[in-house]
Tab-separated table of C-alpha atoms in Angstrom:
chain	number	residue	atom	x	y	z
A	1	MET	CA	-124.249	0.596	-58.528
A	2	SER	CA	-122.701	-2.925	-57.466
A	3	LYS	CA	-124.202	-6.147	-58.040
A	4	ALA	CA	-126.019	-7.899	-55.077
A	5	ALA	CA	-124.118	-10.892	-53.702
A	6	PRO	CA	-125.835	-14.239	-54.532
A	7	LYS	CA	-127.892	-15.779	-51.698
A	8	LYS	CA	-125.943	-18.516	-49.739
A	9	VAL	CA	-127.747	-21.780	-49.492
A	10	VAL	CA	-127.339	-23.190	-46.028
A	11	ALA	CA	-127.205	-26.994	-45.992
A	12	PRO	CA	-129.322	-28.766	-43.329
A	13	PRO	CA	-127.399	-30.458	-40.423
A	14	PRO	CA	-126.687	-34.194	-40.828
A	15	PRO	CA	-129.161	-36.431	-39.301
A	16	GLY	CA	-128.877	-36.719	-35.452
A	17	CYS	CA	-126.990	-33.378	-35.093
A	18	THR	CA	-129.764	-31.169	-34.034
A	19	LEU	CA	-130.751	-30.380	-30.336
A	20	ASP	CA	-133.959	-29.627	-29.038
A	21	ILE	CA	-133.596	-27.408	-25.946
A	22	ASN	CA	-137.154	-28.481	-24.707
A	23	ASP	CA	-136.002	-32.206	-24.790
A	24	PRO	CA	-135.918	-33.334	-21.182
A	25	GLN	CA	-132.761	-35.436	-21.934
A	26	VAL	CA	-131.108	-32.176	-23.241
A	27	GLN	CA	-132.025	-30.341	-20.094
A	28	ASN	CA	-130.753	-33.040	-17.748
A	29	ALA	CA	-127.354	-33.145	-19.502
A	30	ALA	CA	-127.099	-29.311	-19.194
A	31	ILE	CA	-127.873	-29.615	-15.599
A	32	ARG	CA	-125.172	-32.290	-15.054
A	33	ILE	CA	-122.492	-30.084	-16.957
A	34	GLN	CA	-123.339	-27.093	-14.676
A	35	ALA	CA	-123.073	-29.188	-11.566
A	36	SER	CA	-119.851	-30.635	-12.649
A	37	TYR	CA	-118.336	-27.173	-13.300
A	38	ARG	CA	-119.518	-25.851	-9.928
A	39	GLY	CA	-117.965	-28.878	-8.236
A	40	HIS	CA	-114.665	-28.243	-9.965
A	41	ARG	CA	-114.702	-24.572	-9.084
A	42	SER	CA	-115.433	-25.253	-5.514
A	43	ARG	CA	-112.647	-27.886	-5.413
A	44	GLN	CA	-110.185	-25.366	-7.051
A	45	GLU	CA	-111.168	-22.755	-4.432
A	46	LEU	CA	-110.865	-25.227	-1.652
A	47	LYS	CA	-107.263	-26.220	-3.027
A	48	GLU	CA	-106.100	-22.599	-3.152
A	49	LYS	CA	-107.104	-21.962	0.490
A	50	GLY	CA	-104.299	-22.945	2.994
A	51	PRO	CA	-101.467	-21.689	5.091
A	52	PRO	CA	-99.158	-18.894	3.650
A	53	ARG	CA	-96.108	-19.814	1.739
A	54	VAL	CA	-92.896	-17.827	0.859
A	55	LEU	CA	-92.508	-17.934	-2.934
A	56	GLN	CA	-89.435	-15.804	-3.124
A	57	ALA	CA	-87.301	-15.409	-0.045
A	58	LEU	CA	-85.906	-12.152	1.394
A	59	LYS	CA	-82.232	-11.203	0.648
A	60	ASP	CA	-79.713	-9.452	2.635
A	61	VAL	CA	-79.503	-5.598	1.880
A	62	MET	CA	-76.709	-3.222	2.275
A	63	LEU	CA	-77.766	0.173	3.576
A	64	ILE	CA	-75.633	3.228	3.435
A	65	GLU	CA	-75.893	5.785	6.202
A	66	GLY	CA	-78.523	8.284	5.254
A	67	SER	CA	-80.202	6.326	2.545
A	68	ALA	CA	-83.153	3.912	2.453
A	69	ALA	CA	-83.221	0.168	2.162
A	70	ARG	CA	-85.930	-2.155	0.988
A	71	LEU	CA	-86.555	-5.822	2.092
A	72	GLU	CA	-88.833	-7.604	-0.269
A	73	CYS	CA	-90.284	-11.059	-0.712
A	74	ARG	CA	-93.160	-12.734	-2.518
A	75	VAL	CA	-95.932	-14.632	-0.556
A	76	SER	CA	-98.864	-16.866	-1.416
A	77	ALA	CA	-101.810	-16.570	1.043
A	78	PHE	CA	-105.604	-17.162	0.818
A	79	PRO	CA	-107.360	-15.929	2.663
A	80	ASP	CA	-105.482	-12.740	2.909
A	81	PRO	CA	-102.859	-12.858	5.597
A	82	PHE	CA	-101.910	-10.601	8.486
A	83	ILE	CA	-98.332	-9.363	8.083
A	84	ARG	CA	-95.783	-8.383	10.735
A	85	TRP	CA	-92.161	-7.169	10.376
A	86	LEU	CA	-89.795	-7.620	13.202
A	87	LYS	CA	-86.101	-6.517	13.802
A	88	ASP	CA	-84.130	-8.673	16.211
A	89	GLY	CA	-87.281	-10.104	17.614
A	90	ARG	CA	-88.889	-6.640	18.305
A	91	GLU	CA	-91.992	-5.728	16.210
A	92	LEU	CA	-91.781	-2.657	13.914
A	93	LYS	CA	-94.733	-0.325	13.597
A	94	ASP	CA	-95.663	1.094	10.230
A	95	GLY	CA	-94.677	4.933	10.317
A	96	PRO	CA	-92.151	7.348	9.337
A	97	LYS	CA	-89.116	5.190	10.000
A	98	TYR	CA	-90.547	1.788	8.784
A	99	ARG	CA	-92.986	1.717	5.941
A	100	TYR	CA	-94.996	-1.478	5.121
A	101	VAL	CA	-95.459	-1.939	1.343
A	102	PHE	CA	-97.941	-4.223	-0.325
A	103	GLU	CA	-97.891	-4.655	-4.157
A	104	ASP	CA	-100.148	-6.801	-6.258
A	105	PRO	CA	-100.230	-9.551	-6.709
A	106	ASP	CA	-97.975	-11.125	-4.013
A	107	ILE	CA	-95.150	-8.724	-3.293
A	108	VAL	CA	-94.635	-7.583	0.402
A	109	ALA	CA	-91.834	-5.376	1.415
A	110	LEU	CA	-90.480	-3.190	4.226
A	111	VAL	CA	-88.696	0.161	3.652
A	112	VAL	CA	-86.284	1.487	6.226
A	113	ARG	CA	-85.752	5.168	5.952
A	114	ASP	CA	-82.866	7.442	7.156
A	115	GLY	CA	-80.277	4.628	7.414
A	116	GLU	CA	-78.037	4.606	10.454
A	117	LEU	CA	-75.808	2.201	12.246
A	118	ALA	CA	-78.413	1.252	14.574
A	119	ASP	CA	-80.538	-0.219	11.670
A	120	LEU	CA	-77.946	-3.018	11.431
A	121	GLY	CA	-79.687	-6.356	12.394
A	122	LEU	CA	-81.805	-9.347	11.566
A	123	TYR	CA	-85.230	-8.532	10.068
A	124	THR	CA	-88.146	-11.004	10.010
A	125	ILE	CA	-91.388	-11.048	8.259
A	126	THR	CA	-94.312	-13.223	9.604
A	127	VAL	CA	-97.303	-14.039	7.452
A	128	ARG	CA	-100.419	-15.548	9.122
A	129	ASN	CA	-103.976	-16.408	8.160
A	130	THR	CA	-106.716	-18.756	9.570
A	131	PHE	CA	-105.010	-21.830	8.033
A	132	GLY	CA	-101.446	-21.293	9.603
A	133	ASP	CA	-98.309	-19.092	9.269
A	134	CYS	CA	-94.912	-18.853	7.789
A	135	SER	CA	-91.824	-16.489	8.164
A	136	ASP	CA	-88.570	-15.530	6.508
A	137	SER	CA	-85.521	-13.560	7.637
A	138	ALA	CA	-82.599	-11.531	6.212
A	139	ARG	CA	-80.149	-9.050	7.389
A	140	ILE	CA	-79.658	-5.295	6.750
A	141	LEU	CA	-75.974	-4.540	6.532
A	142	VAL	CA	-75.064	-0.912	7.179
A	143	GLU	CA	-72.053	0.993	5.828
A	144	VAL	CA	-71.025	3.943	7.673
A	145	PRO	CA	-67.867	6.148	7.081
A	146	ALA	CA	-65.188	6.094	9.661
A	147	LYS	CA	-65.749	8.890	12.204
A	148	ILE	CA	-64.259	10.132	15.485
A	149	GLU	CA	-67.442	10.828	17.470
A	150	LYS	CA	-65.326	12.440	20.397
A	151	GLY	CA	-61.611	13.087	20.197
A	152	PRO	CA	-59.135	12.871	23.025
A	153	GLU	CA	-58.640	15.869	25.346
A	154	SER	CA	-55.566	17.648	25.842
A	155	THR	CA	-53.947	16.979	29.295
A	156	LYS	CA	-50.947	17.725	31.596
A	157	ALA	CA	-49.004	15.147	33.500
A	158	LYS	CA	-46.192	14.925	35.891
A	159	ARG	CA	-43.046	12.898	35.105
A	160	GLY	CA	-43.394	9.211	36.127
A	161	ALA	CA	-47.140	9.233	35.915
A	162	THR	CA	-49.450	7.317	33.583
A	163	VAL	CA	-51.586	9.026	30.950
A	164	THR	CA	-54.362	7.837	28.785
A	165	LEU	CA	-55.941	9.441	25.775
A	166	THR	CA	-59.217	8.114	24.601
A	167	ALA	CA	-61.231	8.713	21.412
A	168	HIS	CA	-64.707	7.442	20.778
A	169	ILE	CA	-65.106	6.205	17.247
A	170	SER	CA	-67.662	4.642	14.788
A	171	GLY	CA	-67.812	3.182	11.378
A	172	GLU	CA	-69.036	0.092	9.389
A	173	PRO	CA	-67.019	-1.897	8.193
A	174	ALA	CA	-65.065	-1.411	11.574
A	175	PRO	CA	-62.250	1.210	10.809
A	176	ASP	CA	-58.636	0.851	11.013
A	177	VAL	CA	-57.117	2.865	13.897
A	178	GLY	CA	-53.759	4.497	14.346
A	179	TRP	CA	-52.004	6.968	16.639
A	180	ALA	CA	-49.172	9.361	15.957
A	181	LYS	CA	-47.063	11.934	17.920
A	182	ASP	CA	-45.769	15.022	16.228
A	183	GLY	CA	-46.754	13.603	12.770
A	184	GLU	CA	-44.851	10.243	13.303
A	185	ASP	CA	-46.675	6.899	13.713
A	186	ILE	CA	-46.336	5.597	17.167
A	187	GLU	CA	-44.239	2.354	17.577
A	188	GLU	CA	-45.798	0.429	20.321
A	189	ASP	CA	-43.846	-1.150	23.245
A	190	ASP	CA	-44.534	-2.051	26.794
A	191	ARG	CA	-44.519	1.630	27.763
A	192	VAL	CA	-46.447	3.224	25.053
A	193	PHE	CA	-49.353	1.237	23.349
A	194	TYR	CA	-52.910	1.669	22.262
A	195	ASP	CA	-56.104	-0.534	22.544
A	196	ILE	CA	-58.984	-0.625	20.162
A	197	GLY	CA	-62.476	-1.518	21.315
A	198	SER	CA	-65.779	-1.775	19.527
A	199	ASN	CA	-66.509	2.010	19.720
A	200	SER	CA	-63.284	3.536	21.328
A	201	THR	CA	-59.480	3.533	21.239
A	202	THR	CA	-57.143	4.460	24.075
A	203	LEU	CA	-53.558	5.330	24.019
A	204	THR	CA	-51.481	4.682	27.093
A	205	ILE	CA	-48.113	6.255	28.036
A	206	LYS	CA	-46.629	4.822	31.248
A	207	ARG	CA	-43.827	6.445	33.238
A	208	VAL	CA	-44.209	9.764	31.441
A	209	ALA	CA	-40.919	11.478	30.483
A	210	ALA	CA	-40.215	15.075	29.118
A	211	SER	CA	-39.788	13.570	25.631
A	212	ASP	CA	-43.473	12.469	25.733
A	213	ALA	CA	-44.684	16.045	25.555
A	214	GLY	CA	-46.221	17.003	22.146
A	215	LYS	CA	-49.084	16.841	19.734
A	216	TYR	CA	-50.953	13.442	19.567
A	217	GLU	CA	-53.255	12.483	16.746
A	218	VAL	CA	-55.759	9.567	16.390
A	219	PHE	CA	-56.906	8.574	12.927
A	220	VAL	CA	-59.477	6.134	11.760
A	221	GLU	CA	-60.190	4.836	8.088
A	222	ASN	CA	-62.492	2.460	6.312
A	223	SER	CA	-63.745	1.830	2.697
A	224	LEU	CA	-66.027	4.952	3.000
A	225	GLY	CA	-63.976	7.484	4.593
A	226	THR	CA	-61.377	8.827	7.106
A	227	ASP	CA	-61.278	11.138	10.263
A	228	GLU	CA	-58.718	12.420	12.628
A	229	SER	CA	-58.458	14.380	15.929
A	230	PHE	CA	-55.712	15.967	17.933
A	231	ALA	CA	-54.719	16.432	21.554
A	232	ARG	CA	-51.731	17.905	23.330
A	233	LEU	CA	-49.742	16.450	26.148
A	234	ASP	CA	-47.730	18.801	28.411
A	235	VAL	CA	-45.303	17.293	30.816
A	236	LEU	CA	-44.679	19.191	34.131
């Protein structure tokens, strides 16, 4: 059995250090302290209310074809704001393609699914509450492997005629384009040459001769891939 601890002797408070909660002066002081705290809290809440602000700006995002991209920023707004996302000035609706994301405490994001070349563009977020609004923008840059969407068609031509072979192409970055005949790169001149547009390429052969008959190839290439297509020219 252990010994009982000796009783502690509590010293009385120094004179003038006691409070009587029934003292009218003490009650008045307590009321003033509570009023001061409520006033501070009200001023703090009023200070926090105001127009939205972008705390962390959007950044450009690279989107690979078939994947998803996420645009994200941080905003400060009280009362809670109304959020809109736009692409090239057109509003985007929350749904299977575009998903609005809200993460505590202040992160707002847009997820773009099933990436394709058409998703390339300028994306803008607008944030609005009763005190005002703000906005920010960034680009989605899309990478798509070089591809021949539709190859040139085989054709027949009479001697002396002009022949054109056209292929429809795609890719981002824009692909390099070349043409070949019977496996040899075509060296352009004023009679045989090719043009490259934003989504097509056309080989032109003027004053067709018997030697122009053969197998023609168009090929495209960028950092993500290559593609090729063939057509035959018969000279009558």
